[in-house]
Coordinates of C-alpha atoms in Angstrom, one line a residue:
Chain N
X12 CA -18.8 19.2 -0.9
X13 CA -18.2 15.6 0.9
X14 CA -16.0 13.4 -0.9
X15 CA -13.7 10.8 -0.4
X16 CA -10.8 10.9 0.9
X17 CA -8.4 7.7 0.5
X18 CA -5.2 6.6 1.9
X19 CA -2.5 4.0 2.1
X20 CA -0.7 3.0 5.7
X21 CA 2.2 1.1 5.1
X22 CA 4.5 -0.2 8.4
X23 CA 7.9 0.4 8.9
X24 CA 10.2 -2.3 8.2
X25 CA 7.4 -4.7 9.0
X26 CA 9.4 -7.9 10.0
X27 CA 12.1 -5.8 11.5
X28 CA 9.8 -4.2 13.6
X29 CA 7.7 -7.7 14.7
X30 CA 11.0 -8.7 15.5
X31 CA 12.3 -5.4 18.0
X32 CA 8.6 -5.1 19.2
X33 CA 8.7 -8.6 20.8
X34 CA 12.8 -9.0 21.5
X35 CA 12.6 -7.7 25.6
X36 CA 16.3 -7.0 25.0
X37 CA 15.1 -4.4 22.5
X38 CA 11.7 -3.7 23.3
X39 CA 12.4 -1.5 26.0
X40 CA 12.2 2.3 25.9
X41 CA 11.5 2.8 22.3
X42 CA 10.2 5.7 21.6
X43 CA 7.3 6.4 18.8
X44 CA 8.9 9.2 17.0
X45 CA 12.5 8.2 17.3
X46 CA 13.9 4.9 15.3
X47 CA 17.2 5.5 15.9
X48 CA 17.7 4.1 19.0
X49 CA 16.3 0.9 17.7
X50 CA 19.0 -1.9 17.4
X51 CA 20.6 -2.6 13.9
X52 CA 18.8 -5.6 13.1
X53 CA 18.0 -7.7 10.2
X54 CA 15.7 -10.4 9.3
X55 CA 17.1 -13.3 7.1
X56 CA 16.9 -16.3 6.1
X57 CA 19.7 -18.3 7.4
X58 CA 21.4 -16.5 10.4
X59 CA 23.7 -19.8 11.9
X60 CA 25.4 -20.3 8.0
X61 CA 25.7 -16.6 7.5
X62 CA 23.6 -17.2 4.1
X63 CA 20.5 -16.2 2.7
X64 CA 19.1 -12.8 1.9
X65 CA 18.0 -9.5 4.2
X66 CA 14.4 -9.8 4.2
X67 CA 13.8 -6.5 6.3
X68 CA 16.2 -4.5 8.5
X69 CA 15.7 -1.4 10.7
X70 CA 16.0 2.0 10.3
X71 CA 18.9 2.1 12.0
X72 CA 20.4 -1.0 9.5
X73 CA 19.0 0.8 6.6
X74 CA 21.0 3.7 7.5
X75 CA 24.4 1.7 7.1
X76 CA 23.7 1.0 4.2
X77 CA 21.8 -2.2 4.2
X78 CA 18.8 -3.0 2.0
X79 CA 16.4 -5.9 1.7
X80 CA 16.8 -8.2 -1.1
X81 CA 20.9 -7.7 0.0
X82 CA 23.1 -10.3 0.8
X83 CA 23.5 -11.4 4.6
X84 CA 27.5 -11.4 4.1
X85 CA 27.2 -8.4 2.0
X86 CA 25.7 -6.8 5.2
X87 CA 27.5 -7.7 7.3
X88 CA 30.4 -6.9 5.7
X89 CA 28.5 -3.2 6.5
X90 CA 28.1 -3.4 10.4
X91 CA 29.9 -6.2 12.1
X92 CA 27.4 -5.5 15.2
X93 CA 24.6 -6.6 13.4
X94 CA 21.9 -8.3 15.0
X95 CA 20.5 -11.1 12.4
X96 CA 17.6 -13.2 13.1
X97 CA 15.6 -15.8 11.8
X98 CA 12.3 -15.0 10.6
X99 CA 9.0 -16.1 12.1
X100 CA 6.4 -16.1 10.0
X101 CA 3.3 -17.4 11.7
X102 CA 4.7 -14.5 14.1
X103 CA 4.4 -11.5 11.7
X104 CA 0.8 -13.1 10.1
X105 CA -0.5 -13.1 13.7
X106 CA 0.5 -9.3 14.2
X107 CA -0.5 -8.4 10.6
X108 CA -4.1 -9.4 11.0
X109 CA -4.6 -8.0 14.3
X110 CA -3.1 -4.5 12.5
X111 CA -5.3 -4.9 9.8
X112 CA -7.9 -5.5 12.2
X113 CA -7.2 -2.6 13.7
X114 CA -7.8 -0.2 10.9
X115 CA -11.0 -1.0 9.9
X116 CA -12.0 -0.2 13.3
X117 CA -10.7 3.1 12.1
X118 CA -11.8 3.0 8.9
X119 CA -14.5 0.8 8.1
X120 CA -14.3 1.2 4.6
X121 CA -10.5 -0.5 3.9
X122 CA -8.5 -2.8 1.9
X123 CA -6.0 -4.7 2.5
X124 CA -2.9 -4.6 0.3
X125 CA -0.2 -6.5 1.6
X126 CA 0.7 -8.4 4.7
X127 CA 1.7 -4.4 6.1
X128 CA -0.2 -2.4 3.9
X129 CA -3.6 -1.1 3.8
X130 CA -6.0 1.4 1.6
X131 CA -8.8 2.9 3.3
X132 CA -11.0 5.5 2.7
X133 CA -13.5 7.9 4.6
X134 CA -15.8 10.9 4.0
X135 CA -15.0 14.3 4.3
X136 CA -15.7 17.0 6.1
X137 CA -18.3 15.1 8.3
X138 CA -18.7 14.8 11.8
X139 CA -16.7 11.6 12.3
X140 CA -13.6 12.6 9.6
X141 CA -13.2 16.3 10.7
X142 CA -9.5 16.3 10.1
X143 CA -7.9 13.9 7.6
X144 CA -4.9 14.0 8.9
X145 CA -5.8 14.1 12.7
X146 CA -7.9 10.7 12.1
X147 CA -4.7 9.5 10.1
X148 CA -2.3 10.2 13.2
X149 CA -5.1 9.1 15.8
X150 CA -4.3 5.6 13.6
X151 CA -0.5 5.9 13.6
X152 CA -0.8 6.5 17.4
X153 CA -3.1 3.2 17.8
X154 CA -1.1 1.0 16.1
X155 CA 1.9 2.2 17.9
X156 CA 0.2 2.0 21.4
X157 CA -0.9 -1.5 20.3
X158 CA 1.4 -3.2 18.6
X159 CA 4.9 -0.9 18.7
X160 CA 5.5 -0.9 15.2
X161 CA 5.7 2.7 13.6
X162 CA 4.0 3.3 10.3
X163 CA 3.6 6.3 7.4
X164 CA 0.2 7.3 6.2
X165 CA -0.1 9.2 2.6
X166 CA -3.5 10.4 1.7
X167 CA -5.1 11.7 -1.3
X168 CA -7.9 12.0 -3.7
X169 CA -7.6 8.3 -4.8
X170 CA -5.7 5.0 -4.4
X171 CA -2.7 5.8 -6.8
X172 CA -2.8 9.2 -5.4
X173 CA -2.3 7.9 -1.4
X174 CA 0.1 5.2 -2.5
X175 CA 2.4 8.2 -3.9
X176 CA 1.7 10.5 -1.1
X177 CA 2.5 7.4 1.4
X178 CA 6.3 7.5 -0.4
X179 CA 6.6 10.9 0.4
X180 CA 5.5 10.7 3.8
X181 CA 8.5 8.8 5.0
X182 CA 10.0 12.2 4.6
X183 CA 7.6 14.3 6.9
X184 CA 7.9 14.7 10.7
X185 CA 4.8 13.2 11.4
X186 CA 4.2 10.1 9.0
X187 CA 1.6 11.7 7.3
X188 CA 0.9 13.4 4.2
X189 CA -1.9 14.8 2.7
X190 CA -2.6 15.7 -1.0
X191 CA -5.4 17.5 -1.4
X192 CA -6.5 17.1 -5.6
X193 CA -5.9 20.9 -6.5
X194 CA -2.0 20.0 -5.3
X195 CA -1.7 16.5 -6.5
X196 CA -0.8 17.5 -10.2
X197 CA 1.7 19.9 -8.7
X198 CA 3.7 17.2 -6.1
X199 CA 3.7 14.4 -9.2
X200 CA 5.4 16.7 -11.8
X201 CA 8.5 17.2 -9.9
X202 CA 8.9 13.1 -9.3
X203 CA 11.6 11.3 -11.1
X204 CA 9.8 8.4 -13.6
X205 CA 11.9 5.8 -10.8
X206 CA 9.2 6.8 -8.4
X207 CA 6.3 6.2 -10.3
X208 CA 4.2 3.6 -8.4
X209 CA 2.7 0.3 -10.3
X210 CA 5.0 0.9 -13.8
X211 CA 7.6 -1.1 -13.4
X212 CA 9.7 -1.7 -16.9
X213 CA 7.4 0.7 -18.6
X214 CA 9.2 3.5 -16.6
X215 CA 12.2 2.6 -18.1
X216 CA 10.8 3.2 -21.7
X217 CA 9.1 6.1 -20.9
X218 CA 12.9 7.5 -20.3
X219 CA 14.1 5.6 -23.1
X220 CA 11.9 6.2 -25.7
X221 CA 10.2 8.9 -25.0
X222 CA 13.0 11.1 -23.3
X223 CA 10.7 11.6 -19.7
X224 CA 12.9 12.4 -16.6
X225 CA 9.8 13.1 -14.5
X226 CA 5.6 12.4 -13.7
X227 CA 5.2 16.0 -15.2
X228 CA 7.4 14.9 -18.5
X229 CA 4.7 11.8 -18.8
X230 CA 1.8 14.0 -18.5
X231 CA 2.8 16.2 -21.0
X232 CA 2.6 12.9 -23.4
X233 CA -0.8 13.1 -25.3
X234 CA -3.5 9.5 -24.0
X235 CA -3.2 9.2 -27.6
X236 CA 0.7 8.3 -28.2
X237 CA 0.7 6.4 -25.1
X238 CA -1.7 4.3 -26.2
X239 CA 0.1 4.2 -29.6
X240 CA 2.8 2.6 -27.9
X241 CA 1.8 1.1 -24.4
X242 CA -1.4 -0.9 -25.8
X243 CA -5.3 0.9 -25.1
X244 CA -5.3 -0.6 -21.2
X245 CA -2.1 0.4 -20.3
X246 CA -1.4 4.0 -22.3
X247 CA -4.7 5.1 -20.9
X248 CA -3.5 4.1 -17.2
X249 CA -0.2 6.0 -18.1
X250 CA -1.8 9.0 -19.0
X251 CA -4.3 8.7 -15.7
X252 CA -1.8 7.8 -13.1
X253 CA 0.6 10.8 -14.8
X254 CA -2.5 13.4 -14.1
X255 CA -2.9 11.8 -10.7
X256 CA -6.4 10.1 -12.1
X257 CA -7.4 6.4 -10.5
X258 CA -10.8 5.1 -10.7
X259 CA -10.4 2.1 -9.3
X260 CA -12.6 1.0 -6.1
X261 CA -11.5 0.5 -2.4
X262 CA -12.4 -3.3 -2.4
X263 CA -12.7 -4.6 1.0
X264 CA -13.0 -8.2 0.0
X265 CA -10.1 -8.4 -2.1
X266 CA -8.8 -11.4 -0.1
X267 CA -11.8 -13.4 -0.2
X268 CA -11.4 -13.1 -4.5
X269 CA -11.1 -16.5 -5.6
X270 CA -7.6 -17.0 -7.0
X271 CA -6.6 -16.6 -10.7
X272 CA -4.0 -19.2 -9.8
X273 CA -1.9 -20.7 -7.6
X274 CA 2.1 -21.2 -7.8
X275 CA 4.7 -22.3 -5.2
X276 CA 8.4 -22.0 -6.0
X277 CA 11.3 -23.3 -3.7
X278 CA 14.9 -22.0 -3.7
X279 CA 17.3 -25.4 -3.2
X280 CA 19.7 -25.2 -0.6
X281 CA 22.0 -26.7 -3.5
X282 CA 22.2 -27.0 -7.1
X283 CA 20.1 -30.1 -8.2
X284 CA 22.2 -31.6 -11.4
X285 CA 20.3 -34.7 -12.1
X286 CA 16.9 -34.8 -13.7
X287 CA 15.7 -37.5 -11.0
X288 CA 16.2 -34.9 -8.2
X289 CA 14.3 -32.3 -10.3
X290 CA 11.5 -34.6 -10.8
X291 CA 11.2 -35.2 -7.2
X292 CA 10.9 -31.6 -6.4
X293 CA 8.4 -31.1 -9.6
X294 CA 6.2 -33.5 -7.8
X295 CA 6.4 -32.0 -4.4
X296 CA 5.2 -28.5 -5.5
X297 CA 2.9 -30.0 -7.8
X298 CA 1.3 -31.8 -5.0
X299 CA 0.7 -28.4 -2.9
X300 CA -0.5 -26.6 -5.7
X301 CA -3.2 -28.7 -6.4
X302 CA -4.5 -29.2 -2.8
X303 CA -4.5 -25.3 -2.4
X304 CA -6.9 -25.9 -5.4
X305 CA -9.0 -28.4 -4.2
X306 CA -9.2 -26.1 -0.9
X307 CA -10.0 -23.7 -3.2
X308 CA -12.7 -25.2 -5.0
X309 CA -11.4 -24.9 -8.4
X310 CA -10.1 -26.3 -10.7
X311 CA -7.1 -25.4 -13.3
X312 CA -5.8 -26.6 -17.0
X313 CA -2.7 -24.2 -17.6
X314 CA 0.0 -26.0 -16.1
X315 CA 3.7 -24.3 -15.7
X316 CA 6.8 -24.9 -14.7
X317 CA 9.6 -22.7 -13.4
X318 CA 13.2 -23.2 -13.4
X319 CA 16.0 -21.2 -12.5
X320 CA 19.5 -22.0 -12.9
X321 CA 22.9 -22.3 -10.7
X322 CA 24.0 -19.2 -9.7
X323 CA 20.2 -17.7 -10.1
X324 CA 21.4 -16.7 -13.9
X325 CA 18.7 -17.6 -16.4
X326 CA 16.5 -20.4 -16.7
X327 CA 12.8 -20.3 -18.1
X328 CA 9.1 -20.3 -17.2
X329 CA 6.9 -22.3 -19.8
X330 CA 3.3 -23.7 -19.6
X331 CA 0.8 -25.5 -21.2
X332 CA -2.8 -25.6 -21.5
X333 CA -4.9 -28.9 -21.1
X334 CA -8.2 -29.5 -23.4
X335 CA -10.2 -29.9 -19.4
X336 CA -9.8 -29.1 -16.1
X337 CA -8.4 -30.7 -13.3
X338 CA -7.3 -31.0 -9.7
X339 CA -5.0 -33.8 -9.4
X340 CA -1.2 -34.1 -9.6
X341 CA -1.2 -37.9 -10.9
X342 CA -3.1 -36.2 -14.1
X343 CA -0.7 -32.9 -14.3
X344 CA 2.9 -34.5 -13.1
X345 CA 3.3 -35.8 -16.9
X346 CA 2.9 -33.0 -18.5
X347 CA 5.2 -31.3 -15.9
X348 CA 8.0 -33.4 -16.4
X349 CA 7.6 -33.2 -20.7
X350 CA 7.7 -29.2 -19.8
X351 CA 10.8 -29.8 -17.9
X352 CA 12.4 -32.3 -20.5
X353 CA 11.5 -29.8 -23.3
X354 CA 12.7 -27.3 -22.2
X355 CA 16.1 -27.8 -19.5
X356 CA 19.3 -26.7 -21.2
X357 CA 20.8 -29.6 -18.4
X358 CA 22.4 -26.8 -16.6
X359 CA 22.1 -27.2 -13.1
X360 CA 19.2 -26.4 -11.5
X361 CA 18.8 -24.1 -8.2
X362 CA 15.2 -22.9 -8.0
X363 CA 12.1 -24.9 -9.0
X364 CA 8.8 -23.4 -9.5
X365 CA 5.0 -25.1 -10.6
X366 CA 1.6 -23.4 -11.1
X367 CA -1.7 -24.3 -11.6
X368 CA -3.7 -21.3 -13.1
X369 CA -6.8 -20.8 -15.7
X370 CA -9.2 -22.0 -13.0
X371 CA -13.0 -22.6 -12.8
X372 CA -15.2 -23.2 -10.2
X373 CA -14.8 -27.0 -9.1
X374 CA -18.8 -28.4 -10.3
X375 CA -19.8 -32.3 -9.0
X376 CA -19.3 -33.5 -12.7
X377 CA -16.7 -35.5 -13.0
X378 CA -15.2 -36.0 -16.3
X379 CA -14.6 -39.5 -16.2
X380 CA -11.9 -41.6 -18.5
X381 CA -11.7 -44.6 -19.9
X382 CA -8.2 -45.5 -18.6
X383 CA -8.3 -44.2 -15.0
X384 CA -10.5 -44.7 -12.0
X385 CA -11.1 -41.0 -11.8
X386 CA -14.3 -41.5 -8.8
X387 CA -11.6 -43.4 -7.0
X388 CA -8.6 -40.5 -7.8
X389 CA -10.9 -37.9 -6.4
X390 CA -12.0 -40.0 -3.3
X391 CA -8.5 -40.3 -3.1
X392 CA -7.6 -37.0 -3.1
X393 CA -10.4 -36.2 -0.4
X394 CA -9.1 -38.5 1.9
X395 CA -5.3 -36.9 2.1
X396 CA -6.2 -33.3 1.8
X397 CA -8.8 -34.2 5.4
X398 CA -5.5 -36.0 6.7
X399 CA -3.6 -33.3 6.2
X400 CA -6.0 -30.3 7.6
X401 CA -6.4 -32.4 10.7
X402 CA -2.9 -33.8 11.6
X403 CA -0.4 -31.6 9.5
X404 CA 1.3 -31.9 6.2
X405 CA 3.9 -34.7 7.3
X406 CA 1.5 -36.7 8.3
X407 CA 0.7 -38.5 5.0
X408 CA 3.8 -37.8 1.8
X409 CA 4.8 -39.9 -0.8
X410 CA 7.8 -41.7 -0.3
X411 CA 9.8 -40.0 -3.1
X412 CA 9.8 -37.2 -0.2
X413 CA 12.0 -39.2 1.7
X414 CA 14.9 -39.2 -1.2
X415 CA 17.7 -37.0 -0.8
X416 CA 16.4 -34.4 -3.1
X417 CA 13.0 -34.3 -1.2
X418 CA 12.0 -31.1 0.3
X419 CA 9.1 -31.5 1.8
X420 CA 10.0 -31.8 5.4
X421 CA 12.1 -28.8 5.0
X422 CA 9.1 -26.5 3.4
X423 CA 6.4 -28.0 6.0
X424 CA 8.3 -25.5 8.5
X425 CA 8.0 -22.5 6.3
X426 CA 5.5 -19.8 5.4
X427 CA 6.1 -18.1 2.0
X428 CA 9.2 -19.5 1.5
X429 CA 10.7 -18.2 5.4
X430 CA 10.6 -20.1 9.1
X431 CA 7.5 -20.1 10.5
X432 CA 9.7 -19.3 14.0
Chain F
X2 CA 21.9 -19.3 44.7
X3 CA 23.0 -19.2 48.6
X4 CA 20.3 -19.6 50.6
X5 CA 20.8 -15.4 51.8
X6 CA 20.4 -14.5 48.3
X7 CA 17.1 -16.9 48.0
X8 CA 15.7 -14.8 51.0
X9 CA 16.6 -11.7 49.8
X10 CA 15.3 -12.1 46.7
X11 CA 11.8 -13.6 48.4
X12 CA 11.3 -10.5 50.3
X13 CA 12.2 -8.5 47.0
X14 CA 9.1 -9.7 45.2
X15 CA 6.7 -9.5 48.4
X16 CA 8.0 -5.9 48.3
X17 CA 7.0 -6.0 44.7
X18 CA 4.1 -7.3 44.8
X19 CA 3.1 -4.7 47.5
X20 CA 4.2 -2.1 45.3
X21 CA 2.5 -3.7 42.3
X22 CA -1.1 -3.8 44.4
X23 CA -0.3 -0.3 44.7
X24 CA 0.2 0.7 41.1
X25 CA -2.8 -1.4 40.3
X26 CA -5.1 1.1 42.9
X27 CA -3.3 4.0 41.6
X28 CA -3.9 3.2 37.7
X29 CA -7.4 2.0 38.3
X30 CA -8.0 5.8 39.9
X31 CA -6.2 7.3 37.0
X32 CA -8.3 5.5 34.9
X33 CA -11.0 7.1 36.5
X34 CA -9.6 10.1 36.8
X35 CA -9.5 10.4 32.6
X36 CA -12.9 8.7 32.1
X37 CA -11.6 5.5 31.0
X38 CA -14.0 2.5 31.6
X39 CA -12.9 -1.0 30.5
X40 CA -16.4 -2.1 29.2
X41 CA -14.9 -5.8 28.9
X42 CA -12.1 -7.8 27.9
X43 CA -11.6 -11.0 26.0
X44 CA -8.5 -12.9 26.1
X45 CA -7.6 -15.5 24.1
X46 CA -3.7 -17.6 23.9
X47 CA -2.9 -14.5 21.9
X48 CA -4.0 -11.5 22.3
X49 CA -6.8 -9.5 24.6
X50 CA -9.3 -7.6 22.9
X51 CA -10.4 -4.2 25.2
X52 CA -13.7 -2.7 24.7
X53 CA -13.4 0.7 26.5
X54 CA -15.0 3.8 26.8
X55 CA -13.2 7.1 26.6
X56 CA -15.5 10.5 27.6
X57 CA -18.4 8.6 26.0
X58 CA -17.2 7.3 23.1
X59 CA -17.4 3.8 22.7
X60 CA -13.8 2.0 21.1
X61 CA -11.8 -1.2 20.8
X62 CA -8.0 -2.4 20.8
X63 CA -6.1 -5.2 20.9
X64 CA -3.1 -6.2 22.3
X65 CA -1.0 -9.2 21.8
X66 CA 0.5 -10.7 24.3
X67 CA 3.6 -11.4 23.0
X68 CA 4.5 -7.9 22.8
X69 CA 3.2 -7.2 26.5
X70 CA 5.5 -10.1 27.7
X71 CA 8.1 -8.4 25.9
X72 CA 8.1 -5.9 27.9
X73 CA 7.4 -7.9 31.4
X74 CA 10.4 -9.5 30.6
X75 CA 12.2 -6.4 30.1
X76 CA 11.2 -5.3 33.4
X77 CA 11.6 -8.6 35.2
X78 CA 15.4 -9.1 33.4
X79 CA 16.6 -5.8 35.4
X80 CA 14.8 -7.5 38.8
X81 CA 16.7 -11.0 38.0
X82 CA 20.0 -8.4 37.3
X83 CA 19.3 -7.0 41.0
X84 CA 19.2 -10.1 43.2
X85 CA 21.3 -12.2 41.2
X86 CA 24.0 -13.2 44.2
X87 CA 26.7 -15.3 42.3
X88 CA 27.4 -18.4 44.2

């Protein structure tokens, strides 16, 4: 009988990889099936201070002990060789589309997942899908011959299903597994709870409280006591995901969804001690949320704030709700700053973070006040945002920017947070 | 660079470029050879996009340029090693 067959590709060490596939002093005589003679190289964010985190490393970094999210002196107190770079954002978006790109012309029928990750899915046995897992390598060949970056494919009777089986095929020769559904319920039982894809703290409750070591100890949990304890949505996606059940659809136009929100966070380079240099930052992010909004077409009432203390130890993440919507950070910053004031313990601060979420579809109507021009806020508004699409963001800030604590010339140059390169 | 080494290094990449011409004939025929026909190509600052054909079958790939230089560069770093005369 057809049916579908899904699966998840997932690049190695994406930025790594950007990095040693472009780098001619690395680039060549790599070979597809060997990452070991791939330079020891890491991606991070600050390579001339010797600060910042690892953001991606090699195989070959990986294998000395280095892991992302680590430390850049902490890694290279593990291999003094250590190539660090800076990363280039706009670089790895390029590459990333053009991959993604690549595997709908593959698979027509895919989704992508992550800036290096991708569901598809395909029919099989038909005359085009013959072989799941020849079609699967014909990819992993393409995207090497294109691009040079490696990549794993796991497939299997569903999303959840390929997204485990893509784990388990960093362990096979070839990159790719397949699961067919008679085996899945067989490969799941054996994996510790740690491994569960999509859990996250829930995995550590379902070894606390209910004693499960393994996928195979969580499917032998009736839906019912799940639920009991999880919640209806969430016991009854326990008691799926532990059978190896997932409904849910490959959606190729998850990207084009409109957003439930919008956020931006920025890490200082120091700690900010003064409630004036919080307040200049507050307004900054506040600003880029709510043109990303107006891009958007929206328009948002819950309002939060994000802080995180010296030291990244504690802090707190509070909102409120507004009785209408809006777009505009003269309306939102006062509400901001009484979060802030509410809520700051006057420890120093070292990470600032401001959303925007609880959004509708922006209409014409204007909900006008009786104490601001709102017509001329919105024209306002217009006018900026079209400055800034057509000659940058520094083109037009507000002079607070220019105060010490102003971060908006350093941020214009980044992309999620990293260089653009 | 002393003017000898300029020379030499002039007459290296005529060489080259003879033996590039070469190459060129020799992976056009191969092309053939394995029933490879570039149907078109689009470039852009990029990348360029291939349309090919492979024993009938109609496909399409890209490949970014920043990668292929990558490699050039490779190649044209051991060339720059070779006729590198210090002064």
């Amino acid at each position: 009988m057809i049916q579908l067959v899904y699966g998840l590709v997932d690049m190695q060490s994406f930025y790594a990889s950007c990095e040693v596939a472009t780098r001619s002093e690395f680039s060549r005589g790599r070979l597809q099936h060997d990452d070991t003679i791939d330079p020891s190289l890491v991606v991070a964010g600050d390579p001339e201070h010797r600060r910042g985190i690892i953001l991606a490393a090699t195989p070959v970094a990986k294998a000395k002990g280095i892991t992302t999210a680590m430390t850049l002196g902490e890694a290279l107190r593990l291999d003094r060789g250590l190539i660090v770079v800076k990363p280039r954002m706009e670089l790895y978006l390029d590459i990333s589309v053009r991959i993604q790109q690549t595997i709908q012309q593959h698979f027509p029928l895919h989704e992508q997942f992550s800036v290096d990750e991708a569901f598809f899915a395909f029919s099989y046995p038909t005359g085009l899908f013959r072989d799941p897992i020849i079609v699967s390598q014909a990819l992993k060949d393409a995207i090497w011959d294109q691009y040079r970056i490696r990549c794993r494919i796991g497939l299997g009777p569903n999303k959840w299903v390929a997204k485990m089986a893509n784990k388990a095929a960093k362990k096979a020769a070839n990159g790719v597994i397949w699961w067919r559904e008679e085996q899945v319920q067989q490969e799941l039982d054996g994996i510790p709870i740690s491994g569960m894809w999509g859990v996250k703290r829930r995995g550590e409750i379902l070894t606390r409280v209910f004693g499960c070591k393994t996928i195979g100890d969580v499917a032998n949990i009736s839906g019912a006591r799940l639920k009991q304890y999880f919640g209806n949505a969430w016991g009854e996606i326990l008691y799926r995901w532990s059978h190896g059940i997932d409904l849910s659809p490959i959606d190729p136009y998850s990207y084009e969804a409109p957003n439930k929100g919008y956020s931006h966070k920025t890490t200082l380079a120091r700690d900010f001690e003064e409630r004036s240099e919080v307040a200049v930052v507050l307004l900054e992010l506040l600003d880029e949320v709510c043109e990303r909004v107006r891009h958007s077409g929206q328009k948002g009432r819950r309002i939060s704030v994000g802080i995180t203390y010296a030291g990244f130890d504690g802090g707190f993440h509070k909102a409120k709700t507004l009785g209408e919507y809006t777009d505009d950070a003269k309306l939102l910053y006062p509400v901001c700053l009484s979060l802030f004031d509410c809520f700051w313990n006057g420890e120093p601060v070292r990470a600032i973070a401001v959303g925007l979420n609880d959004l509708i579809a922006r209409t014409e109507m204007i909900q006008l006040s009786l104490f601001e021009d709102t017509i001329k806020q919105n024209r306002l508004n217009q006018v900026i945002d079209h400055l800034h699409a057509r000659f940058g963001e520094m083109s037009l800030y507000r002079a607070s920017s220019l105060l010490p604590a102003g971060q908006r010339e350093t941020r214009s140059g980044k992309i999620g947070g990293h260089t653009m390169g | 660079m002393r003017p000898l080494g300029q020379l030499r290094r002039y007459l290296m990449l005529r060489l080259l470029h003879e033996n590039i011409m070469q190459l060129g004939k020799y992976t056009a025929q191969e092309l053939d050879e394995n029933h490879i026909e570039i149907l078109h190509i689009d470039q852009t600052a990029k990348d360029f996009r291939i349309q090919y054909r492979v024993n009938n079958k109609e496909s399409q790939a890209i490949f970014m340029r920043v990668m292929l230089y990558s490699d050039i560069k490779a190649i044209l770093q051991t060339l720059d090693e070779t006729v590198e005369i210090p002064s």
